[in-house]
Short mmCIF file of C-alpha atoms in Angstrom, two decimals:
data_model
loop_
_atom_site.label_atom_id
_atom_site.label_comp_id
_atom_site.label_asym_id
_atom_site.label_seq_id
_atom_site.Cartn_x
_atom_site.Cartn_y
_atom_site.Cartn_z
CA UNK A 1 129.93 192.40 214.86
CA UNK A 2 130.24 195.47 212.68
CA UNK A 3 133.91 195.58 213.60
CA UNK A 4 134.54 192.05 212.34
CA UNK A 5 132.85 192.69 209.00
CA UNK A 6 134.66 195.96 208.33
CA UNK A 7 137.92 194.41 209.52
CA UNK A 8 137.62 191.42 207.19
CA UNK A 9 136.59 193.56 204.19
CA UNK A 10 139.56 195.84 204.82
CA UNK A 11 142.02 193.00 205.40
CA UNK A 12 140.98 191.18 202.23
CA UNK A 13 141.45 194.37 200.20
CA UNK A 14 144.87 194.90 201.82
CA UNK A 15 145.88 191.35 200.88
CA UNK A 16 144.74 191.89 197.31
CA UNK A 17 146.69 195.16 197.09
CA UNK A 18 149.92 193.79 198.55
CA UNK A 19 149.97 190.36 196.90
CA UNK A 20 153.31 189.58 195.31
CA UNK A 21 155.65 190.82 198.03
CA UNK A 22 157.12 187.32 198.57
CA UNK A 23 156.94 185.41 195.33
CA UNK A 24 153.21 185.37 194.62
CA UNK A 25 152.32 185.56 198.31
CA UNK A 26 152.81 188.03 201.14
CA UNK A 27 155.76 188.54 203.45
CA UNK A 28 155.29 188.74 207.20
CA UNK A 29 155.68 192.51 207.44
CA UNK A 30 152.84 193.15 205.03
CA UNK A 31 150.57 190.68 206.81
CA UNK A 32 151.16 192.30 210.21
CA UNK A 33 150.90 195.86 208.89
CA UNK A 34 147.65 194.81 207.19
CA UNK A 35 146.30 193.46 210.48
CA UNK A 36 147.07 196.73 212.24
CA UNK A 37 145.61 199.01 209.56
CA UNK A 38 142.57 196.80 208.97
CA UNK A 39 141.92 196.85 212.72
CA UNK A 40 142.12 200.66 212.74
CA UNK A 41 139.82 200.94 209.72
CA UNK A 42 137.44 198.33 211.14
CA UNK A 43 137.25 200.15 214.45
CA UNK A 44 136.72 203.52 212.76
CA UNK A 45 133.95 202.26 210.46
CA UNK A 46 132.21 199.74 212.71
CA UNK A 47 129.13 201.96 213.02
CA UNK A 48 129.11 202.90 209.35
CA UNK A 49 129.00 199.46 207.83
CA UNK A 50 125.81 198.49 209.68
CA UNK A 51 124.93 195.75 212.10
CA UNK A 52 123.40 193.40 209.54
CA UNK A 53 126.37 193.44 207.15
CA UNK A 54 127.60 190.21 208.76
CA UNK A 55 125.20 188.23 206.58
CA UNK A 56 127.56 188.88 203.67
CA UNK A 57 130.21 186.76 205.38
CA UNK A 58 128.14 183.67 204.55
CA UNK A 59 130.03 181.62 201.90
CA UNK A 60 126.73 180.50 200.34
CA UNK A 61 126.17 184.15 199.44
CA UNK A 62 129.57 184.41 197.73
CA UNK A 63 128.76 181.42 195.53
CA UNK A 64 125.41 183.04 194.71
CA UNK A 65 127.24 186.26 193.85
CA UNK A 66 129.62 184.42 191.53
CA UNK A 67 126.65 182.70 189.89
CA UNK A 68 125.03 186.11 189.43
CA UNK A 69 128.04 187.57 187.56
CA UNK A 70 127.43 185.76 184.21
CA UNK A 71 123.70 186.54 184.40
CA UNK A 72 124.44 190.22 184.83
CA UNK A 73 127.15 190.15 182.16
CA UNK A 74 124.84 188.50 179.65
CA UNK A 75 122.13 191.05 180.44
CA UNK A 76 124.65 193.85 179.83
CA UNK A 77 125.75 192.39 176.47
CA UNK A 78 122.18 192.05 175.24
CA UNK A 79 121.16 195.48 176.43
CA UNK A 80 124.25 197.17 174.92
CA UNK A 81 123.49 195.67 171.54
CA UNK A 82 119.87 196.81 171.92
CA UNK A 83 121.01 200.37 172.71
CA UNK A 84 123.41 200.34 169.73
CA UNK A 85 120.42 199.39 167.57
CA UNK A 86 118.41 202.27 169.03
CA UNK A 87 121.27 204.74 168.45
CA UNK A 88 121.42 203.78 164.76
CA UNK A 89 117.70 203.64 164.04
CA UNK A 90 116.47 206.30 166.47
CA UNK A 91 113.45 204.22 167.46
CA UNK A 92 113.00 205.36 171.03
CA UNK A 93 110.03 205.99 173.31
CA UNK A 94 111.55 207.38 176.50
CA UNK A 95 109.82 207.91 179.78
CA UNK A 96 109.93 207.36 183.52
CA UNK A 97 108.00 204.36 184.84
CA UNK A 98 107.19 203.36 188.39
CA UNK A 99 108.16 199.75 188.99
CA UNK A 100 106.67 198.02 192.04
CA UNK A 101 109.11 195.58 193.64
CA UNK A 102 108.87 193.03 196.43
CA UNK A 103 112.06 193.76 198.37
CA UNK A 104 112.65 194.18 202.08
CA UNK A 105 116.05 195.66 202.88
CA UNK A 106 118.48 198.29 201.66
CA UNK A 107 121.00 195.90 200.16
CA UNK A 108 118.37 194.29 197.94
CA UNK A 109 117.25 197.70 196.68
CA UNK A 110 120.85 198.69 196.00
CA UNK A 111 121.68 195.51 194.11
CA UNK A 112 118.54 195.72 191.99
CA UNK A 113 118.94 199.43 191.29
CA UNK A 114 122.58 199.01 190.29
CA UNK A 115 121.74 196.04 188.06
CA UNK A 116 119.01 198.03 186.34
CA UNK A 117 121.36 200.97 185.83
CA UNK A 118 124.17 198.75 184.53
CA UNK A 119 121.99 197.25 181.84
CA UNK A 120 121.75 200.12 179.35
CA UNK A 121 118.41 201.43 178.26
CA UNK A 122 117.16 201.56 181.81
CA UNK A 123 118.34 203.94 184.51
CA UNK A 124 117.20 203.89 188.11
CA UNK A 125 116.29 207.38 189.23
CA UNK A 126 115.01 206.75 192.73
CA UNK A 127 114.36 203.91 195.12
CA UNK A 128 111.43 204.38 197.46
CA UNK A 129 111.36 201.62 200.09
CA UNK A 130 108.32 203.11 201.83
CA UNK A 131 106.18 202.67 198.74
CA UNK A 132 108.07 199.56 197.61
CA UNK A 133 108.85 200.93 194.18
CA UNK A 134 111.68 202.00 191.94
CA UNK A 135 111.45 204.88 189.49
CA UNK A 136 113.20 203.89 186.28
CA UNK A 137 113.94 205.91 183.19
CA UNK A 138 113.37 203.62 180.25
CA UNK A 139 114.69 204.41 176.76
CA UNK A 140 112.00 202.44 174.93
CA UNK A 141 108.74 201.76 176.73
CA UNK A 142 106.81 199.06 174.83
CA UNK A 143 103.23 200.26 174.25
CA UNK A 144 100.95 199.20 177.08
CA UNK A 145 103.74 198.86 179.64
CA UNK A 146 103.60 202.40 180.95
CA UNK A 147 102.47 201.07 184.34
CA UNK A 148 104.21 197.72 184.83
CA UNK A 149 102.80 195.48 187.58
CA UNK A 150 106.15 193.92 188.47
CA UNK A 151 109.81 194.37 187.55
CA UNK A 152 109.84 191.56 184.97
CA UNK A 153 109.54 193.73 181.79
CA UNK A 154 112.09 196.27 183.06
CA UNK A 155 114.83 194.15 184.54
CA UNK A 156 114.16 190.52 183.63
CA UNK A 157 115.25 188.09 186.35
CA UNK A 158 117.27 190.62 188.36
CA UNK A 159 114.67 191.13 191.08
CA UNK A 160 114.72 187.45 192.00
CA UNK A 161 118.52 187.53 192.17
CA UNK A 162 118.61 190.75 194.19
CA UNK A 163 116.12 189.29 196.67
CA UNK A 164 118.27 186.23 197.23
CA UNK A 165 121.61 188.09 197.25
CA UNK A 166 120.56 190.68 199.78
CA UNK A 167 118.37 188.73 202.20
CA UNK B 1 121.12 211.30 200.07
CA UNK B 2 118.97 208.47 198.85
CA UNK B 3 118.93 204.90 199.96
CA UNK B 4 121.21 203.61 197.20
CA UNK B 5 123.93 206.16 197.88
CA UNK B 6 123.80 205.41 201.61
CA UNK B 7 124.00 201.65 201.17
CA UNK B 8 126.84 201.92 198.68
CA UNK B 9 128.68 204.32 201.00
CA UNK B 10 128.41 201.79 203.83
CA UNK B 11 130.24 199.24 201.72
CA UNK B 12 132.76 201.62 200.15
CA UNK B 13 133.93 203.72 203.12
CA UNK B 14 136.00 200.90 204.75
CA UNK B 15 137.51 200.06 201.38
CA UNK B 16 138.55 203.68 200.73
CA UNK B 17 139.99 203.79 204.24
CA UNK B 18 142.19 200.75 203.79
CA UNK B 19 143.26 201.84 200.31
CA UNK B 20 144.35 205.18 201.72
CA UNK B 21 146.25 203.39 204.49
CA UNK B 22 147.93 201.27 201.82
CA UNK B 23 149.03 204.37 199.92
CA UNK B 24 150.37 205.98 203.10
CA UNK B 25 152.22 202.90 204.29
CA UNK B 26 153.81 202.17 200.92
CA UNK B 27 154.86 205.76 200.30
CA UNK B 28 158.54 204.77 200.07
CA UNK B 29 157.87 201.86 197.68
CA UNK B 30 155.09 202.87 195.30
CA UNK B 31 153.69 206.17 194.00
CA UNK B 32 151.79 208.07 196.63
CA UNK B 33 152.71 208.88 200.18
CA UNK B 34 151.48 210.83 203.14
CA UNK B 35 149.56 213.60 201.43
CA UNK B 36 147.99 211.45 198.73
CA UNK B 37 146.94 208.71 201.13
CA UNK B 38 145.70 211.18 203.71
CA UNK B 39 143.61 212.97 201.09
CA UNK B 40 142.22 209.59 199.99
CA UNK B 41 141.15 208.74 203.52
CA UNK B 42 139.72 212.23 203.91
CA UNK B 43 137.67 211.39 200.81
CA UNK B 44 136.10 208.56 202.80
CA UNK B 45 135.23 210.99 205.57
CA UNK B 46 133.74 213.46 203.11
CA UNK B 47 131.79 210.63 201.47
CA UNK B 48 130.35 209.89 204.91
CA UNK B 49 129.47 213.57 205.37
CA UNK B 50 127.82 213.84 201.95
CA UNK B 51 126.00 210.50 202.01
CA UNK B 52 124.70 210.51 205.57
CA UNK B 53 124.25 214.20 206.12
CA UNK B 54 125.36 216.75 208.66
CA UNK B 55 123.35 215.44 211.63
CA UNK B 56 124.93 212.02 211.41
CA UNK B 57 128.37 213.62 210.95
CA UNK B 58 127.84 215.71 214.04
CA UNK B 59 127.29 212.53 216.07
CA UNK B 60 130.47 210.88 214.86
CA UNK B 61 132.82 213.86 214.57
CA UNK B 62 134.74 214.88 217.66
CA UNK B 63 136.43 218.24 217.27
CA UNK B 64 138.87 217.79 220.13
CA UNK B 65 139.93 214.34 218.97
CA UNK B 66 140.57 215.48 215.41
CA UNK B 67 142.38 218.59 216.56
CA UNK B 68 144.60 216.53 218.87
CA UNK B 69 145.34 213.95 216.18
CA UNK B 70 146.34 216.67 213.76
CA UNK B 71 148.77 218.04 216.31
CA UNK B 72 150.13 214.56 217.00
CA UNK B 73 150.72 214.06 213.29
CA UNK B 74 152.79 217.24 213.10
CA UNK B 75 154.70 216.38 216.24
CA UNK B 76 155.47 212.85 215.04
CA UNK B 77 156.90 214.28 211.82
CA UNK B 78 159.06 216.67 213.81
CA UNK B 79 160.09 213.90 216.20
CA UNK B 80 161.22 211.71 213.33
CA UNK B 81 163.18 214.63 211.90
CA UNK B 82 164.89 215.21 215.26
CA UNK B 83 166.02 211.57 215.67
CA UNK B 84 169.39 212.13 214.04
CA UNK B 85 169.99 215.47 215.72
CA UNK B 86 173.49 214.30 216.77
CA UNK B 87 174.62 214.62 213.15
CA UNK B 88 172.17 216.99 211.51
CA UNK B 89 168.51 217.92 211.38
CA UNK B 90 166.64 215.39 209.17
CA UNK B 91 169.63 213.04 209.38
CA UNK B 92 168.19 209.57 208.67
CA UNK B 93 169.79 207.79 211.58
CA UNK B 94 167.21 204.99 211.54
CA UNK B 95 168.42 203.99 208.10
CA UNK B 96 172.15 204.31 208.79
CA UNK B 97 172.38 202.63 212.20
CA UNK B 98 168.88 202.42 213.66
CA UNK B 99 167.47 199.35 215.38
CA UNK B 100 164.56 198.97 212.94
CA UNK B 101 163.27 200.41 209.65
CA UNK B 102 166.61 199.50 208.06
CA UNK B 103 165.62 196.30 206.24
CA UNK B 104 166.41 195.33 202.69
CA UNK B 105 165.31 198.11 200.26
CA UNK B 106 161.97 197.21 198.74
CA UNK B 107 160.47 195.75 201.89
CA UNK B 108 157.97 197.53 204.09
CA UNK B 109 160.33 198.23 207.00
CA UNK B 110 163.05 199.97 205.03
CA UNK B 111 163.89 203.60 204.25
CA UNK B 112 164.49 204.70 207.81
CA UNK B 113 162.13 207.40 209.08
CA UNK B 114 160.18 207.76 205.82
CA UNK B 115 157.34 205.40 206.82
CA UNK B 116 156.95 207.23 210.13
CA UNK B 117 156.87 210.58 208.36
CA UNK B 118 154.38 209.29 205.82
CA UNK B 119 152.11 208.05 208.58
CA UNK B 120 152.40 211.36 210.39
CA UNK B 121 151.64 213.40 207.27
CA UNK B 122 148.78 211.05 206.38
CA UNK B 123 147.22 211.44 209.81
CA UNK B 124 147.64 215.21 209.70
CA UNK B 125 146.18 215.57 206.21
CA UNK B 126 143.24 213.26 206.95
CA UNK B 127 142.22 214.95 210.19
CA UNK B 128 142.92 218.42 208.81
CA UNK B 129 140.86 217.98 205.65
CA UNK B 130 137.96 216.31 207.44
CA UNK B 131 137.96 219.05 210.08
CA UNK B 132 138.05 221.77 207.46
CA UNK B 133 135.23 220.28 205.38
CA UNK B 134 133.10 219.60 208.45
CA UNK B 135 133.63 223.15 209.65
CA UNK B 136 132.57 224.49 206.26
CA UNK B 137 129.51 222.22 206.26
CA UNK B 138 128.60 223.40 209.76
CA UNK B 139 128.90 227.09 208.84
CA UNK B 140 125.83 228.64 210.37
CA UNK B 141 123.43 229.46 207.53
CA UNK B 142 123.23 231.09 204.14
CA UNK B 143 122.35 234.59 205.34
CA UNK B 144 124.59 236.57 207.73
#
């Protein structure tokens, strides 16, 4: 199973890289060479990519991922403007907060941590699955939120998205 | 390394591998070639070593296999160079009158023995760099 996932990832990237060899499409040589190299890469990395990676082959998950892109982009726009405001005015209250999260697997933690890091003003420092928490450096902790009970004040709706994207 | 680095490495290592293979295979058409692609793939191996640690690397790294593949890479390069020995060393006989690798310039199977040499150099550089870095990582301990 790990072979199929790594093979398909690799083959899709090969197709993206070599598009345009026959008009807008691919000629036969590129397609066959891609099959061979993707098979080699898939065989070499079948243990690395993990047994459960096959759940990302589900098309429902791709649609969810596409739906997540504008949410993340809008969060980045808002947060960048907020950081620009903080650069000009200097109103900051930095600190590291422990954010308890309700996530189960590695992919969910990775998606949430990367989303938090991508939205400026917050920076994930560590993910601790055994205590179900993230440690986040926050540029401006609102008073009274030094010990948040959930990830809502830090990351907005991202935890819900990460839970659904990674399950 | 931490959980996030490990999970990201799981997703990225196959992609680095296929990108390196792309660079190697298109060495006669686009910038890059054997050394650049081989070093890129070796980057994937070193990412594995750094992200998952030495114990995991020890389970997946086979010294004899890598050593043999490095030798095969060198021999394949030499073999491709010897193909046109009837005229001269490094004579590109595959391009002038060979059965394959003499397609229209710009396609994948053109340029005679260059794709074979790029693959050989890529294999040699990948296995050599990964072996060297693994050997350095395995070096006994800090003192003595």
